[in-house]
CSV table of C-alpha atoms in Angstrom, one decimal:
chain,number,residue,atom,x,y,z
A,1,UNK,CA,-104.1,10.7,-52.6
A,2,UNK,CA,-106.6,12.1,-55.2
A,3,UNK,CA,-109.3,14.5,-54.0
A,4,UNK,CA,-111.6,17.3,-55.2
A,5,UNK,CA,-110.0,20.6,-55.9
A,6,UNK,CA,-112.1,22.5,-53.3
A,7,UNK,CA,-111.4,19.9,-50.6
A,8,UNK,CA,-107.7,20.1,-51.4
A,9,UNK,CA,-107.6,23.9,-51.0
A,10,UNK,CA,-109.7,23.7,-47.8
A,11,UNK,CA,-107.5,21.0,-46.4
A,12,UNK,CA,-104.1,22.6,-47.0
A,13,UNK,CA,-104.9,26.3,-46.6
A,14,UNK,CA,-106.9,28.8,-44.4
A,15,UNK,CA,-109.8,28.8,-46.9
A,16,UNK,CA,-113.1,27.2,-45.9
A,17,UNK,CA,-114.8,24.9,-48.4
A,18,UNK,CA,-117.2,27.6,-49.4
A,19,UNK,CA,-114.4,30.1,-49.9
A,20,UNK,CA,-112.5,27.6,-51.9
A,21,UNK,CA,-115.5,27.1,-54.2
A,22,UNK,CA,-115.8,30.8,-54.8
A,23,UNK,CA,-112.1,31.3,-55.5
A,24,UNK,CA,-112.2,28.5,-58.0
A,25,UNK,CA,-115.4,29.7,-59.7
A,26,UNK,CA,-114.0,33.3,-59.8
A,27,UNK,CA,-110.9,32.2,-61.7
A,28,UNK,CA,-108.3,32.7,-58.9
A,29,UNK,CA,-107.1,29.1,-59.0
A,30,UNK,CA,-104.6,27.5,-61.3
A,31,UNK,CA,-103.8,23.8,-61.6
A,32,UNK,CA,-100.5,23.0,-63.3
A,33,UNK,CA,-100.4,26.5,-64.7
A,34,UNK,CA,-104.0,26.5,-66.1
A,35,UNK,CA,-107.0,28.4,-64.7
A,36,UNK,CA,-109.5,25.9,-63.3
A,37,UNK,CA,-113.1,26.9,-62.6
A,38,UNK,CA,-114.6,23.6,-61.6
A,39,UNK,CA,-114.4,23.0,-57.8
A,40,UNK,CA,-115.0,19.2,-58.4
A,41,UNK,CA,-111.9,18.8,-60.5
A,42,UNK,CA,-109.8,15.9,-59.2
A,43,UNK,CA,-106.2,16.7,-58.2
A,44,UNK,CA,-103.5,14.3,-57.1
A,45,UNK,CA,-101.6,15.2,-53.9
A,46,UNK,CA,-97.9,15.6,-54.5
A,47,UNK,CA,-98.3,15.5,-58.3
A,48,UNK,CA,-100.6,18.4,-59.3
A,49,UNK,CA,-99.4,22.0,-58.5
A,50,UNK,CA,-102.2,24.2,-57.2
A,51,UNK,CA,-102.0,28.0,-56.9
A,52,UNK,CA,-104.6,30.3,-55.4
A,53,UNK,CA,-104.3,34.0,-56.0
A,54,UNK,CA,-100.6,33.5,-56.9
A,55,UNK,CA,-99.7,31.5,-53.8
A,56,UNK,CA,-99.0,27.8,-53.9
A,57,UNK,CA,-101.2,25.4,-51.9
A,58,UNK,CA,-98.9,22.6,-50.8
A,59,UNK,CA,-99.5,19.5,-48.6
A,60,UNK,CA,-97.7,19.8,-45.3
A,61,UNK,CA,-96.2,16.3,-45.1
A,62,UNK,CA,-95.5,14.9,-41.7
A,63,UNK,CA,-93.9,11.5,-41.5
A,64,UNK,CA,-91.4,9.7,-39.3
A,65,UNK,CA,-88.6,7.4,-40.4
A,66,UNK,CA,-86.5,5.3,-38.0
A,67,UNK,CA,-83.4,3.2,-38.3
A,68,UNK,CA,-83.5,-0.3,-36.8
A,69,UNK,CA,-80.3,-2.4,-36.4
A,70,UNK,CA,-82.0,-5.7,-37.1
A,71,UNK,CA,-80.3,-8.7,-35.5
A,72,UNK,CA,-80.0,-12.1,-37.1
A,73,UNK,CA,-82.9,-14.4,-36.4
A,74,UNK,CA,-85.7,-12.0,-36.9
A,75,UNK,CA,-88.2,-11.9,-39.8
A,76,UNK,CA,-89.2,-8.6,-41.4
A,77,UNK,CA,-92.9,-9.4,-41.3
A,78,UNK,CA,-95.9,-8.7,-39.1
A,79,UNK,CA,-96.7,-12.4,-38.3
A,80,UNK,CA,-95.0,-15.7,-39.0
A,81,UNK,CA,-97.2,-18.9,-39.2
A,82,UNK,CA,-94.2,-20.9,-37.8
A,83,UNK,CA,-94.1,-18.6,-34.7
A,84,UNK,CA,-90.6,-17.3,-35.4
A,85,UNK,CA,-89.5,-14.0,-34.0
A,86,UNK,CA,-90.2,-10.9,-36.1
A,87,UNK,CA,-88.9,-7.4,-35.9
A,88,UNK,CA,-92.2,-6.3,-34.3
A,89,UNK,CA,-91.5,-8.5,-31.3
A,90,UNK,CA,-88.5,-6.2,-30.6
A,91,UNK,CA,-89.8,-2.8,-31.7
A,92,UNK,CA,-91.4,-0.7,-29.1
A,93,UNK,CA,-95.2,-0.1,-29.2
A,94,UNK,CA,-95.0,3.3,-30.9
A,95,UNK,CA,-93.5,1.7,-34.0
A,96,UNK,CA,-95.8,-1.3,-34.3
A,97,UNK,CA,-97.6,0.3,-37.3
A,98,UNK,CA,-94.4,1.3,-39.1
A,99,UNK,CA,-93.8,-0.1,-42.6
A,100,UNK,CA,-90.4,-1.6,-43.4
A,101,UNK,CA,-88.5,-0.3,-46.4
A,102,UNK,CA,-87.7,-3.5,-48.1
A,103,UNK,CA,-86.4,-6.7,-46.4
A,104,UNK,CA,-83.5,-8.3,-44.7
A,105,UNK,CA,-83.8,-12.0,-44.6
A,106,UNK,CA,-83.9,-14.1,-41.4
A,107,UNK,CA,-80.1,-14.7,-41.3
A,108,UNK,CA,-79.1,-11.1,-42.3
A,109,UNK,CA,-78.6,-8.1,-40.0
A,110,UNK,CA,-78.1,-4.4,-40.1
A,111,UNK,CA,-79.8,-1.3,-41.2
A,112,UNK,CA,-83.5,-1.5,-41.8
A,113,UNK,CA,-85.6,1.7,-42.3
A,114,UNK,CA,-89.2,1.8,-41.2
A,115,UNK,CA,-91.7,4.6,-41.7
A,116,UNK,CA,-95.3,5.5,-40.8
A,117,UNK,CA,-95.9,6.8,-44.4
A,118,UNK,CA,-96.6,4.3,-47.1
A,119,UNK,CA,-95.6,6.6,-49.9
A,120,UNK,CA,-92.2,7.2,-48.3
A,121,UNK,CA,-91.7,3.5,-48.0
A,122,UNK,CA,-92.7,2.9,-51.6
A,123,UNK,CA,-90.5,5.6,-53.0
A,124,UNK,CA,-87.4,4.4,-51.1
A,125,UNK,CA,-88.1,0.7,-52.0
A,126,UNK,CA,-88.5,1.4,-55.7
A,127,UNK,CA,-85.5,3.8,-55.8
A,128,UNK,CA,-82.0,3.1,-57.1
A,129,UNK,CA,-80.4,4.7,-54.0
A,130,UNK,CA,-77.1,3.1,-52.9
A,131,UNK,CA,-77.2,0.3,-50.4
A,132,UNK,CA,-73.9,-0.8,-48.9
A,133,UNK,CA,-73.4,-4.3,-47.4
A,134,UNK,CA,-70.6,-5.9,-45.5
A,135,UNK,CA,-70.3,-9.6,-46.5
A,136,UNK,CA,-68.3,-12.6,-45.3
A,137,UNK,CA,-68.2,-15.5,-47.7
A,138,UNK,CA,-66.7,-19.0,-47.4
A,139,UNK,CA,-63.7,-19.2,-49.8
A,140,UNK,CA,-62.0,-16.6,-51.9
A,141,UNK,CA,-63.2,-13.8,-54.1
A,142,UNK,CA,-62.4,-15.0,-57.6
A,143,UNK,CA,-61.8,-13.1,-60.9
A,144,UNK,CA,-65.1,-14.4,-62.2
A,145,UNK,CA,-66.9,-12.9,-59.2
A,146,UNK,CA,-65.2,-9.6,-59.7
A,147,UNK,CA,-66.1,-9.6,-63.4
A,148,UNK,CA,-69.8,-10.2,-62.6
A,149,UNK,CA,-69.7,-7.5,-59.9
A,150,UNK,CA,-68.4,-5.0,-62.5
A,151,UNK,CA,-70.5,-6.0,-65.4
A,152,UNK,CA,-73.6,-7.7,-64.0
A,153,UNK,CA,-74.8,-11.2,-64.6
A,154,UNK,CA,-77.9,-13.1,-65.6
A,155,UNK,CA,-78.7,-16.1,-63.5
A,156,UNK,CA,-80.7,-18.5,-65.6
A,157,UNK,CA,-80.9,-20.7,-62.5
A,158,UNK,CA,-81.1,-18.6,-59.3
A,159,UNK,CA,-82.2,-21.3,-56.9
A,160,UNK,CA,-78.8,-21.6,-55.2
A,161,UNK,CA,-78.7,-19.2,-52.2
A,162,UNK,CA,-82.5,-18.7,-52.4
A,163,UNK,CA,-85.1,-19.6,-49.8
A,164,UNK,CA,-86.5,-23.1,-50.3
A,165,UNK,CA,-90.0,-21.7,-51.0
A,166,UNK,CA,-88.9,-18.9,-53.3
A,167,UNK,CA,-90.8,-18.8,-56.6
A,168,UNK,CA,-88.0,-16.8,-58.3
A,169,UNK,CA,-86.2,-19.1,-60.7
A,170,UNK,CA,-84.0,-16.7,-62.6
A,171,UNK,CA,-82.5,-13.3,-61.8
A,172,UNK,CA,-80.9,-10.4,-63.7
A,173,UNK,CA,-78.3,-8.9,-61.4
A,174,UNK,CA,-77.1,-5.5,-62.5
A,175,UNK,CA,-73.5,-4.3,-62.1
A,176,UNK,CA,-72.6,-3.3,-58.6
A,177,UNK,CA,-72.1,0.3,-57.9
A,178,UNK,CA,-68.8,-0.7,-56.4
A,179,UNK,CA,-67.0,-3.2,-54.2
A,180,UNK,CA,-64.0,-3.4,-51.9
A,181,UNK,CA,-62.2,-6.6,-50.9
A,182,UNK,CA,-61.1,-6.3,-47.2
A,183,UNK,CA,-59.8,-9.8,-46.8
A,184,UNK,CA,-59.3,-12.5,-49.4
A,185,UNK,CA,-58.3,-16.0,-48.0
A,186,UNK,CA,-59.0,-19.6,-49.0
A,187,UNK,CA,-61.1,-20.2,-45.8
A,188,UNK,CA,-63.1,-17.0,-45.9
A,189,UNK,CA,-63.2,-13.5,-47.4
A,190,UNK,CA,-64.7,-10.2,-46.4
A,191,UNK,CA,-65.8,-7.5,-48.7
A,192,UNK,CA,-68.1,-4.4,-48.9
A,193,UNK,CA,-70.4,-4.1,-51.9
A,194,UNK,CA,-72.7,-1.2,-53.0
A,195,UNK,CA,-75.9,-2.0,-54.9
A,196,UNK,CA,-78.7,0.1,-56.5
A,197,UNK,CA,-81.4,-2.3,-55.6
A,198,UNK,CA,-82.2,-5.1,-53.1
A,199,UNK,CA,-83.8,-8.0,-54.8
A,200,UNK,CA,-84.9,-11.2,-53.0
A,201,UNK,CA,-81.7,-12.7,-51.5
A,202,UNK,CA,-79.8,-11.1,-54.4
A,203,UNK,CA,-76.3,-11.3,-52.8
A,204,UNK,CA,-76.8,-14.8,-51.5
A,205,UNK,CA,-77.8,-15.9,-54.9
A,206,UNK,CA,-75.0,-14.1,-56.6
A,207,UNK,CA,-72.2,-15.6,-54.5
A,208,UNK,CA,-73.9,-19.1,-54.4
A,209,UNK,CA,-73.7,-19.1,-58.2
A,210,UNK,CA,-69.9,-19.1,-57.9
A,211,UNK,CA,-70.1,-21.8,-55.2
A,212,UNK,CA,-69.4,-19.4,-52.3
A,213,UNK,CA,-71.8,-19.5,-49.3
A,214,UNK,CA,-72.5,-16.2,-47.6
A,215,UNK,CA,-71.7,-16.7,-43.9
A,216,UNK,CA,-72.6,-13.2,-42.7
A,217,UNK,CA,-74.4,-10.3,-44.4
A,218,UNK,CA,-74.9,-6.9,-42.8
A,219,UNK,CA,-76.4,-3.8,-44.4
A,220,UNK,CA,-74.5,-0.8,-43.1
A,221,UNK,CA,-76.0,2.1,-45.1
A,222,UNK,CA,-79.0,3.1,-47.2
A,223,UNK,CA,-78.3,6.3,-49.3
A,224,UNK,CA,-77.3,9.1,-46.9
A,225,UNK,CA,-78.4,7.0,-43.8
A,226,UNK,CA,-75.7,5.0,-42.0
A,227,UNK,CA,-75.9,2.4,-39.2
A,228,UNK,CA,-72.8,3.8,-37.5
A,229,UNK,CA,-72.6,2.7,-33.8
A,230,UNK,CA,-76.3,1.9,-33.3
A,231,UNK,CA,-76.4,-1.2,-31.1
A,232,UNK,CA,-78.0,-4.4,-32.4
A,233,UNK,CA,-81.7,-4.5,-31.7
A,234,UNK,CA,-81.9,-0.7,-31.1
A,235,UNK,CA,-83.6,2.1,-33.0
A,236,UNK,CA,-83.0,5.7,-33.6
A,237,UNK,CA,-84.7,8.6,-35.5
A,238,UNK,CA,-83.2,10.1,-38.6
A,239,UNK,CA,-81.0,13.1,-37.9
A,240,UNK,CA,-81.8,16.5,-39.3
A,241,UNK,CA,-79.4,16.1,-42.2
A,242,UNK,CA,-80.8,12.7,-43.0
A,243,UNK,CA,-84.3,14.1,-43.1
A,244,UNK,CA,-83.1,16.9,-45.3
A,245,UNK,CA,-81.6,14.5,-47.8
A,246,UNK,CA,-84.8,12.4,-47.7
A,247,UNK,CA,-87.0,15.5,-48.3
A,248,UNK,CA,-84.8,16.4,-51.3
A,249,UNK,CA,-85.1,12.9,-52.7
A,250,UNK,CA,-88.9,12.8,-52.3
A,251,UNK,CA,-89.2,16.3,-53.9
A,252,UNK,CA,-87.3,15.1,-56.9
A,253,UNK,CA,-89.4,12.0,-57.1
A,254,UNK,CA,-92.6,14.1,-57.2
A,255,UNK,CA,-91.1,16.3,-59.9
A,256,UNK,CA,-90.4,13.2,-62.0
A,257,UNK,CA,-93.9,12.0,-61.4
A,258,UNK,CA,-95.4,15.3,-62.6
A,259,UNK,CA,-93.2,15.3,-65.7
A,260,UNK,CA,-94.3,11.8,-66.5
A,261,UNK,CA,-97.9,12.7,-66.1
A,262,UNK,CA,-97.6,15.7,-68.4
A,263,UNK,CA,-95.9,13.5,-71.0
A,264,UNK,CA,-98.6,10.9,-70.8
A,265,UNK,CA,-101.3,13.6,-71.2
A,266,UNK,CA,-99.7,14.9,-74.3
A,267,UNK,CA,-99.4,11.5,-76.0
């Protein structure tokens, strides 16, 4: 959020708007290390660093994140024109306004994060934090699959495994963070894979490229947050340690954003 400097100070400190104006005009306020004497200067919340009389004025962020164990047969959307069940049909009223962090398709299940803060959802969606999935495929895990998991693969034709209405025709799949084959048999195989991103039906497209249909797909963790024994269709709040890890991640993201802004201003 971008706002005037005097409004920012008044909003996040004990100063009134008039007191904030005077402090700025008298030279007691620094923005990104430089004295700022114009109360109307625009500052960006979470990016610009504001000090008044040597004390930092910081936004007091309050947000909630929940874990939902999404069952198969639910869409991650607010409304479906075909009248199919969505996650909001199952979520309690207090979470109806929460934003999903990414997607799990209709036939997939497992850990889905939702939050009431759009910037938190965006930061997590755009991150390269580890996502772990448990997958059951029809057929065996082949050497070619393993090579592609280790080195990545570019799918010139990514239509196999995709939704019939998908507009994505090709896909560049990066090397997996890791994988573990738990069962490898001619009729079906089970493995766990770790990815840095979650593109549209990426895993279904990946295995379909090798002629293997994904029979079951379940996300079991997202970064520090694990599904554990949460029953299907149920929700829980993040634990204190999970919130702590999330806070650290968001703080680092803000730092990177500030450094990027400074670099752009110098160029």
